[in-house]
Amino acid sequence: MKSYRVAVLPGDGIGPEVTTQAVRVLDTVGECTGVRFEKTHYPHGADHYLATGEAFPQEVIDEMRGYDAILLGAIGDPRIEVGMLERAIIAGIRFQLDLFINLRPIKLFDAKLCPLKDKGPEHVNMVVIRENTEDLYTGMGGFFKKGTPDEIAVQEMLLTRRGADRLFKYAFDLAMKRGKKLTMVDKANAVRAFDLWTRAFEEIGQDYPEVERDHAYVDAACMWMVKNPEWFDTVVTSNVFGDIITDLGAMIQGGMGLAASGNIHPGKVSMFEPIHGSAPKYAGQNTANPLAAILAAQMMLDFLGEEASAAAVEGAVSSSLVEGEIPSASARNGLGTDDMGDIVCRRVRESLS
Ligand code: IPM
Ligand code: MN
């Protein structure tokens, strides 16, 4: 019997509620297919930090290497210095496990979920590959004369040729499996460091003559994503720009309640999470939408090679929205977090048995 070891890190705010539902969906898949998901829960996040003073110890990161995958809920809490836990836990996992791909599908399941006029599922179906271990996120920089009128703050934007090459190889390979069009999004006209990307993209692209190479500056890309989202199939971009354009992408697919991501190093333990934050205001109310967390579990299944189960989970989410059993991805759609989990589990069971 196949068995996977999964580290579950529910985290802060709405993280635990939505993760509970994602785990239920995994368990349902397990019941129907006989695949086992051996889960180990980790308590790290704001409460754990406030109780113990421990953010995310190195031993835990090292332990994570022993799993097949990691499922994360959300991290962030207003009681704690801005960004501290996010850097320790989210960036800690991304950087130390070298998860250089942040895969973020933007797929509209039903026209009624889209805020754009006259756009339907045939127009919004792209995937953004966000670089995940470089750029402004490396933490290189600091403060000088902090707290004085002469204060200087510096943060370096880092791009490497090795990083660009492995990123673009992954992106072209994925484009080959999708619509054979790859759009690189950067800001080479103003930020000259991106010249490295321009050259690497061109060179790696030579090995993929079947893939149409396209390019957009990030400001224009935001415009096109709203005006003509159908132009995009596979998109590759930098860490910061990918962070920004995928929030825009989440809105055109129906909201943050539907946007999931995979932090991936092909062939190694990888981490899956909704792209929304911890939404502390909504924590504990059983109103948060668990679909993004469920779709993160779906991406995990796909990554593990459980494609049929992944398709069943996506189908369950999609049909529940299309048929209106879940009216929208909003936290105020009248359904409880657990009700939405029930609906998806029932549909997964129907499709897998
Ligand atoms: C995301 C989040 C994180 C990021 C934060 C929480 C550090 O916004 O995954 O998109 O900026 O990468
Ligand atoms: Mn973000």
CSV table of C-alpha atoms and ligand atoms in Angstrom, one decimal:
chain,number,residue,atom,x,y,z
A,1,MET,CA,0.0,0.0,0.0
A,2,LYS,CA,1.4,3.4,-0.9
A,3,SER,CA,2.1,5.7,1.9
A,4,TYR,CA,3.3,9.3,2.1
A,5,ARG,CA,4.7,11.2,5.0
A,6,VAL,CA,3.2,14.7,5.2
A,7,ALA,CA,4.3,17.5,7.6
A,8,VAL,CA,1.3,19.6,8.5
A,9,LEU,CA,1.9,23.1,9.7
A,10,PRO,CA,-1.5,24.9,10.2
A,11,GLY,CA,0.1,28.1,11.5
A,12,ASP,CA,-1.8,31.2,12.5
A,13,GLY,CA,-5.2,32.9,12.2
A,14,ILE,CA,-7.5,31.1,9.8
A,15,GLY,CA,-4.6,28.7,9.0
A,16,PRO,CA,-5.7,25.9,11.4
A,17,GLU,CA,-9.4,26.0,10.2
A,18,VAL,CA,-8.6,25.8,6.5
A,19,THR,CA,-5.9,23.2,7.0
A,20,THR,CA,-8.3,21.0,8.9
A,21,GLN,CA,-10.5,20.8,5.9
A,22,ALA,CA,-7.6,20.3,3.5
A,23,VAL,CA,-6.5,17.3,5.7
A,24,ARG,CA,-10.0,15.9,5.7
A,25,VAL,CA,-9.9,16.0,1.9
A,26,LEU,CA,-6.6,14.1,1.9
A,27,ASP,CA,-8.1,11.6,4.3
A,28,THR,CA,-11.1,11.1,2.1
A,29,VAL,CA,-8.8,10.5,-0.9
A,30,GLY,CA,-6.9,8.0,1.3
A,31,GLU,CA,-10.2,6.2,2.2
A,32,CYS,CA,-11.2,5.9,-1.4
A,33,THR,CA,-7.9,4.9,-2.9
A,34,GLY,CA,-6.1,3.1,-0.1
A,35,VAL,CA,-3.2,5.5,-0.3
A,36,ARG,CA,-2.0,6.4,3.2
A,37,PHE,CA,-1.1,9.9,4.3
A,38,GLU,CA,0.9,9.7,7.5
A,39,LYS,CA,0.6,13.2,9.0
A,40,THR,CA,2.8,14.8,11.6
A,41,HIS,CA,1.5,18.1,13.0
A,42,TYR,CA,3.9,21.0,13.8
A,43,PRO,CA,2.7,23.7,16.2
A,44,HIS,CA,4.9,26.5,15.0
A,45,GLY,CA,3.4,30.0,14.5
A,46,ALA,CA,2.4,32.9,16.7
A,47,ASP,CA,0.9,31.1,19.7
A,48,HIS,CA,3.8,28.7,19.9
A,49,TYR,CA,6.3,31.5,19.7
A,50,LEU,CA,4.6,33.5,22.4
A,51,ALA,CA,4.4,30.5,24.7
A,52,THR,CA,7.9,29.2,24.1
A,53,GLY,CA,10.0,31.9,22.5
A,54,GLU,CA,10.7,29.5,19.7
A,55,ALA,CA,10.1,30.7,16.1
A,56,PHE,CA,11.2,27.9,13.8
A,57,PRO,CA,14.3,26.0,15.0
A,58,GLN,CA,16.9,24.7,12.6
A,59,GLU,CA,16.2,21.1,13.8
A,60,VAL,CA,12.6,21.4,12.6
A,61,ILE,CA,13.7,22.6,9.1
A,62,ASP,CA,16.1,19.8,8.9
A,63,GLU,CA,13.4,17.3,10.0
A,64,MET,CA,11.2,18.6,7.2
A,65,ARG,CA,13.7,17.1,4.7
A,66,GLY,CA,12.5,13.7,5.8
A,67,TYR,CA,8.9,14.1,4.5
A,68,ASP,CA,7.4,13.6,1.1
A,69,ALA,CA,5.6,16.9,1.3
A,70,ILE,CA,4.7,19.8,3.6
A,71,LEU,CA,1.2,21.3,3.9
A,72,LEU,CA,1.1,24.8,5.4
A,73,GLY,CA,-1.9,26.9,6.4
A,74,ALA,CA,-0.9,30.5,7.0
A,75,ILE,CA,1.6,32.5,9.0
A,76,GLY,CA,1.3,36.0,10.4
A,77,ASP,CA,0.0,37.6,13.6
A,78,PRO,CA,-0.4,41.2,14.6
A,79,ARG,CA,1.0,40.5,18.1
A,80,ILE,CA,4.4,39.9,16.6
A,81,GLU,CA,6.9,42.1,14.9
A,82,VAL,CA,5.9,42.4,11.2
A,83,GLY,CA,7.4,39.7,9.0
A,84,MET,CA,9.4,37.9,11.7
A,85,LEU,CA,7.5,34.6,11.7
A,86,GLU,CA,6.9,34.8,7.9
A,87,ARG,CA,10.7,35.1,7.4
A,88,ALA,CA,11.4,32.3,9.9
A,89,ILE,CA,8.8,29.8,8.7
A,90,ILE,CA,7.7,30.5,5.2
A,91,ALA,CA,11.0,32.0,3.9
A,92,GLY,CA,12.9,29.5,6.1
A,93,ILE,CA,11.3,26.5,4.4
A,94,ARG,CA,11.5,28.1,0.9
A,95,PHE,CA,15.2,29.0,1.1
A,96,GLN,CA,16.6,26.2,3.2
A,97,LEU,CA,14.9,23.5,1.3
A,98,ASP,CA,15.8,25.3,-1.9
A,99,LEU,CA,12.3,25.3,-3.2
A,100,PHE,CA,13.1,27.4,-6.2
A,101,ILE,CA,9.8,27.2,-8.0
A,102,ASN,CA,6.7,28.8,-6.7
A,103,LEU,CA,3.9,27.5,-8.8
A,104,ARG,CA,0.7,29.5,-8.8
A,105,PRO,CA,-2.1,28.3,-11.1
A,106,ILE,CA,-4.7,31.0,-12.1
A,107,LYS,CA,-7.7,29.1,-13.3
A,108,LEU,CA,-11.2,30.4,-13.5
A,109,PHE,CA,-13.8,27.6,-12.8
A,110,ASP,CA,-16.9,29.6,-13.7
A,111,ALA,CA,-17.5,33.0,-15.3
A,112,LYS,CA,-19.7,34.1,-12.4
A,113,LEU,CA,-16.6,34.1,-10.1
A,114,CYS,CA,-14.7,36.5,-12.3
A,115,PRO,CA,-14.8,40.3,-11.8
A,116,LEU,CA,-13.8,40.9,-15.4
A,117,LYS,CA,-16.5,41.7,-17.9
A,118,ASP,CA,-17.1,39.0,-20.5
A,119,LYS,CA,-14.4,36.7,-19.3
A,120,GLY,CA,-14.9,33.0,-18.7
A,121,PRO,CA,-12.9,29.8,-18.0
A,122,GLU,CA,-11.7,29.9,-21.6
A,123,HIS,CA,-10.0,33.3,-21.0
A,124,VAL,CA,-8.5,32.7,-17.6
A,125,ASN,CA,-6.3,29.6,-17.4
A,126,MET,CA,-2.7,30.4,-16.8
A,127,VAL,CA,0.1,29.3,-14.4
A,128,VAL,CA,2.6,31.7,-12.9
A,129,ILE,CA,6.0,30.3,-12.1
A,130,ARG,CA,7.4,32.6,-9.4
A,131,GLU,CA,11.1,32.4,-8.7
A,132,ASN,CA,11.3,31.5,-5.0
A,133,THR,CA,14.8,31.7,-3.7
A,134,GLU,CA,16.3,35.0,-4.9
A,135,ASP,CA,15.5,38.7,-5.6
A,136,LEU,CA,14.6,41.0,-2.8
A,137,TYR,CA,13.7,38.1,-0.6
A,138,THR,CA,17.3,36.9,0.2
A,139,GLY,CA,17.4,39.3,3.2
A,140,MET,CA,20.7,40.8,2.0
A,141,GLY,CA,20.9,44.4,3.3
A,142,GLY,CA,20.4,46.3,6.5
A,143,PHE,CA,20.1,49.5,8.2
A,144,PHE,CA,22.7,52.2,8.9
A,145,LYS,CA,22.3,54.9,11.5
A,146,LYS,CA,19.0,53.4,12.3
A,147,GLY,CA,16.6,55.7,14.1
A,148,THR,CA,18.6,58.9,13.2
A,149,PRO,CA,17.7,61.5,10.6
A,150,ASP,CA,20.6,60.1,8.5
A,151,GLU,CA,19.2,56.6,8.5
A,152,ILE,CA,19.8,54.5,5.4
A,153,ALA,CA,18.1,51.2,4.5
A,154,VAL,CA,19.4,48.9,1.8
A,155,GLN,CA,18.0,45.7,0.5
A,156,GLU,CA,19.7,44.0,-2.4
A,157,MET,CA,17.9,42.4,-5.3
A,158,LEU,CA,19.8,39.3,-6.3
A,159,LEU,CA,19.6,37.4,-9.5
A,160,THR,CA,21.9,34.5,-10.4
A,161,ARG,CA,22.6,32.9,-13.7
A,162,ARG,CA,22.3,29.4,-12.1
A,163,GLY,CA,19.0,30.4,-10.6
A,164,ALA,CA,17.7,31.8,-13.9
A,165,ASP,CA,18.8,28.7,-15.9
A,166,ARG,CA,17.1,26.2,-13.6
A,167,LEU,CA,14.0,28.4,-13.4
A,168,PHE,CA,13.6,28.8,-17.1
A,169,LYS,CA,14.3,25.1,-17.8
A,170,TYR,CA,11.4,24.3,-15.4
A,171,ALA,CA,9.3,27.0,-17.1
A,172,PHE,CA,9.9,25.8,-20.6
A,173,ASP,CA,9.3,22.2,-19.7
A,174,LEU,CA,6.0,23.2,-18.1
A,175,ALA,CA,5.1,25.3,-21.2
A,176,MET,CA,5.7,22.2,-23.4
A,177,LYS,CA,3.0,20.4,-21.4
A,178,ARG,CA,0.6,23.3,-21.5
A,179,GLY,CA,-0.1,25.8,-24.3
A,180,LYS,CA,3.5,26.0,-25.6
A,181,LYS,CA,3.7,29.8,-24.9
A,182,LEU,CA,5.9,31.1,-22.2
A,183,THR,CA,5.8,34.8,-21.1
A,184,MET,CA,8.7,36.2,-19.1
A,185,VAL,CA,7.6,39.0,-16.9
A,186,ASP,CA,10.4,41.4,-15.7
A,187,LYS,CA,11.3,45.0,-15.6
A,188,ALA,CA,14.4,45.0,-17.7
A,189,ASN,CA,13.7,48.5,-19.0
A,190,ALA,CA,14.3,50.1,-15.6
A,191,VAL,CA,16.1,47.4,-13.6
A,192,ARG,CA,19.2,46.5,-15.6
A,193,ALA,CA,20.0,43.5,-13.6
A,194,PHE,CA,17.2,41.8,-15.5
A,195,ASP,CA,19.5,41.8,-18.5
A,196,LEU,CA,20.8,38.5,-17.1
A,197,TRP,CA,17.3,37.1,-17.4
A,198,THR,CA,16.9,38.4,-20.9
A,199,ARG,CA,20.0,36.5,-22.0
A,200,ALA,CA,19.3,33.4,-20.0
A,201,PHE,CA,15.7,33.2,-21.3
A,202,GLU,CA,16.8,33.6,-24.9
A,203,GLU,CA,19.6,30.9,-24.5
A,204,ILE,CA,17.5,28.3,-22.6
A,205,GLY,CA,14.7,29.0,-25.1
A,206,GLN,CA,16.9,27.8,-28.0
A,207,ASP,CA,16.4,24.3,-26.6
A,208,TYR,CA,12.6,24.6,-26.9
A,209,PRO,CA,11.9,25.7,-30.5
A,210,GLU,CA,8.3,24.6,-30.1
A,211,VAL,CA,7.6,27.0,-27.3
A,212,GLU,CA,6.6,30.6,-28.3
A,213,ARG,CA,8.7,33.0,-26.3
A,214,ASP,CA,6.8,36.1,-25.1
A,215,HIS,CA,7.8,39.0,-22.9
A,216,ALA,CA,6.0,41.7,-20.8
A,217,TYR,CA,7.2,44.3,-18.4
A,218,VAL,CA,5.5,43.7,-15.1
A,219,ASP,CA,3.5,46.9,-15.2
A,220,ALA,CA,2.1,46.1,-18.6
A,221,ALA,CA,1.6,42.5,-17.5
A,222,CYS,CA,-0.8,43.7,-14.8
A,223,MET,CA,-2.7,45.6,-17.4
A,224,TRP,CA,-2.9,42.7,-19.8
A,225,MET,CA,-4.0,40.2,-17.1
A,226,VAL,CA,-7.0,42.4,-16.6
A,227,LYS,CA,-7.7,43.4,-20.2
A,228,ASN,CA,-6.7,40.2,-22.1
A,229,PRO,CA,-6.0,37.4,-19.6
A,230,GLU,CA,-6.4,34.9,-22.5
A,231,TRP,CA,-3.0,36.0,-23.8
A,232,PHE,CA,-1.2,34.2,-20.9
A,233,ASP,CA,-0.6,30.5,-20.7
A,234,THR,CA,2.6,29.9,-18.8
A,235,VAL,CA,4.2,32.9,-17.1
A,236,VAL,CA,7.7,33.0,-15.5
A,237,THR,CA,8.7,35.9,-13.2
A,238,SER,CA,10.8,37.1,-10.3
A,239,ASN,CA,10.1,36.6,-6.7
A,240,VAL,CA,8.7,40.0,-5.9
A,241,PHE,CA,6.8,40.5,-9.1
A,242,GLY,CA,5.4,37.0,-8.8
A,243,ASP,CA,4.2,37.8,-5.3
A,244,ILE,CA,2.3,40.9,-6.7
A,245,ILE,CA,0.9,39.6,-9.9
A,246,THR,CA,-0.5,36.4,-8.3
A,247,ASP,CA,-2.6,38.4,-5.9
A,248,LEU,CA,-4.0,40.1,-9.0
A,249,GLY,CA,-4.3,36.7,-10.6
A,250,ALA,CA,-6.2,35.4,-7.5
A,251,MET,CA,-8.8,38.1,-8.0
A,252,ILE,CA,-9.5,37.2,-11.6
A,253,GLN,CA,-9.9,33.6,-10.7
A,254,GLY,CA,-12.5,34.3,-8.1
A,255,GLY,CA,-10.7,35.6,-5.0
A,256,MET,CA,-8.0,34.7,-2.5
A,257,GLY,CA,-10.3,31.9,-1.3
A,258,LEU,CA,-9.3,30.0,-4.4
A,259,ALA,CA,-5.7,30.6,-4.9
A,260,ALA,CA,-3.2,27.9,-4.1
A,261,SER,CA,0.5,27.5,-4.6
A,262,GLY,CA,3.3,24.9,-4.6
A,263,ASN,CA,6.8,25.7,-3.4
A,264,ILE,CA,8.7,23.1,-5.4
A,265,HIS,CA,12.1,21.6,-5.9
A,266,PRO,CA,11.4,18.8,-8.4
A,267,GLY,CA,12.3,15.4,-6.9
A,268,LYS,CA,12.6,16.8,-3.3
A,269,VAL,CA,10.3,17.5,-0.4
A,270,SER,CA,8.1,20.5,-1.4
A,271,MET,CA,5.7,22.7,0.4
A,272,PHE,CA,2.1,23.5,-0.5
A,273,GLU,CA,0.1,26.4,0.8
A,274,PRO,CA,-2.8,28.7,0.0
A,275,ILE,CA,-1.5,32.1,-1.1
A,276,HIS,CA,-3.8,34.0,1.2
A,277,GLY,CA,-2.6,35.2,4.6
A,278,SER,CA,-3.7,34.3,8.1
A,279,ALA,CA,-6.6,36.9,8.2
A,280,PRO,CA,-6.5,37.2,12.0
A,281,LYS,CA,-9.8,39.1,12.0
A,282,TYR,CA,-11.6,36.1,10.7
A,283,ALA,CA,-9.9,33.5,12.8
A,284,GLY,CA,-12.0,31.0,14.7
A,285,GLN,CA,-15.3,32.1,13.2
A,286,ASN,CA,-15.8,29.1,10.9
A,287,THR,CA,-16.3,31.4,7.9
A,288,ALA,CA,-12.9,31.3,6.2
A,289,ASN,CA,-13.0,29.7,2.8
A,290,PRO,CA,-11.0,26.4,2.8
A,291,LEU,CA,-10.9,26.0,-1.0
A,292,ALA,CA,-7.5,27.5,-1.4
A,293,ALA,CA,-6.1,25.2,1.2
A,294,ILE,CA,-7.9,22.3,-0.4
A,295,LEU,CA,-6.5,23.2,-3.8
A,296,ALA,CA,-3.0,23.4,-2.2
A,297,ALA,CA,-3.6,19.8,-1.0
A,298,GLN,CA,-4.6,19.0,-4.6
A,299,MET,CA,-1.4,20.5,-5.9
A,300,MET,CA,0.4,18.3,-3.4
A,301,LEU,CA,-1.3,15.2,-4.7
A,302,ASP,CA,-0.3,16.1,-8.2
A,303,PHE,CA,3.3,16.6,-7.1
A,304,LEU,CA,3.3,13.2,-5.4
A,305,GLY,CA,2.2,11.6,-8.6
A,306,GLU,CA,-1.4,10.9,-7.4
A,307,GLU,CA,-2.8,12.6,-10.6
A,308,ALA,CA,-6.2,10.9,-10.6
A,309,SER,CA,-6.8,11.9,-7.0
A,310,ALA,CA,-5.6,15.4,-7.7
A,311,ALA,CA,-8.1,15.6,-10.6
A,312,ALA,CA,-10.9,14.3,-8.4
A,313,VAL,CA,-10.2,17.1,-5.9
A,314,GLU,CA,-10.0,19.8,-8.5
A,315,GLY,CA,-13.2,18.4,-10.0
A,316,ALA,CA,-15.0,18.5,-6.6
A,317,VAL,CA,-14.0,22.1,-6.0
A,318,SER,CA,-14.9,23.2,-9.5
A,319,SER,CA,-18.3,21.4,-9.7
A,320,SER,CA,-19.3,22.7,-6.2
A,321,LEU,CA,-18.7,26.2,-7.5
A,322,VAL,CA,-20.2,25.7,-11.0
A,323,GLU,CA,-23.3,24.1,-9.6
A,324,GLY,CA,-23.6,26.8,-7.0
A,325,GLU,CA,-23.5,24.5,-3.9
A,326,ILE,CA,-20.7,26.8,-2.9
A,327,PRO,CA,-21.9,30.1,-4.2
A,328,SER,CA,-18.6,32.0,-4.2
A,329,ALA,CA,-15.1,32.0,-2.9
A,330,SER,CA,-15.9,34.7,-0.4
A,331,ALA,CA,-15.7,34.2,3.3
A,332,ARG,CA,-19.2,35.6,3.5
A,333,ASN,CA,-20.9,33.1,1.2
A,334,GLY,CA,-23.2,31.9,3.9
A,335,LEU,CA,-21.4,28.6,4.4
A,336,GLY,CA,-19.2,27.5,7.3
A,337,THR,CA,-15.6,26.5,6.7
A,338,ASP,CA,-16.6,23.0,7.7
A,339,ASP,CA,-19.7,22.9,5.5
A,340,MET,CA,-17.4,23.7,2.5
A,341,GLY,CA,-15.1,20.9,3.6
A,342,ASP,CA,-18.1,18.5,3.8
A,343,ILE,CA,-19.2,19.4,0.3
A,344,VAL,CA,-15.8,18.9,-1.2
A,345,CYS,CA,-15.3,15.6,0.7
A,346,ARG,CA,-18.6,14.3,-0.5
A,347,ARG,CA,-17.9,15.1,-4.1
A,348,VAL,CA,-14.4,13.6,-3.9
A,349,ARG,CA,-15.9,10.4,-2.5
A,350,GLU,CA,-18.5,10.3,-5.3
A,351,SER,CA,-15.9,10.7,-7.9
A,352,LEU,CA,-13.4,8.3,-6.5
A,353,SER,CA,-15.6,5.4,-5.6
B,1,IPM,C1,3.0,34.8,-0.4
B,1,IPM,C2,3.1,35.7,0.8
B,1,IPM,C3,4.5,35.7,1.4
B,1,IPM,C4,5.4,36.2,0.3
B,1,IPM,C5,4.7,36.5,2.7
B,1,IPM,C6,3.7,36.0,3.8
B,1,IPM,C7,6.1,36.5,3.1
B,1,IPM,O1,2.6,37.0,0.5
B,1,IPM,O2,3.3,33.6,-0.3
B,1,IPM,O3,2.6,35.3,-1.5
B,1,IPM,O4,5.6,37.4,0.1
B,1,IPM,O5,6.0,35.4,-0.5
B,2,MN,MN,1.8,37.2,-1.5
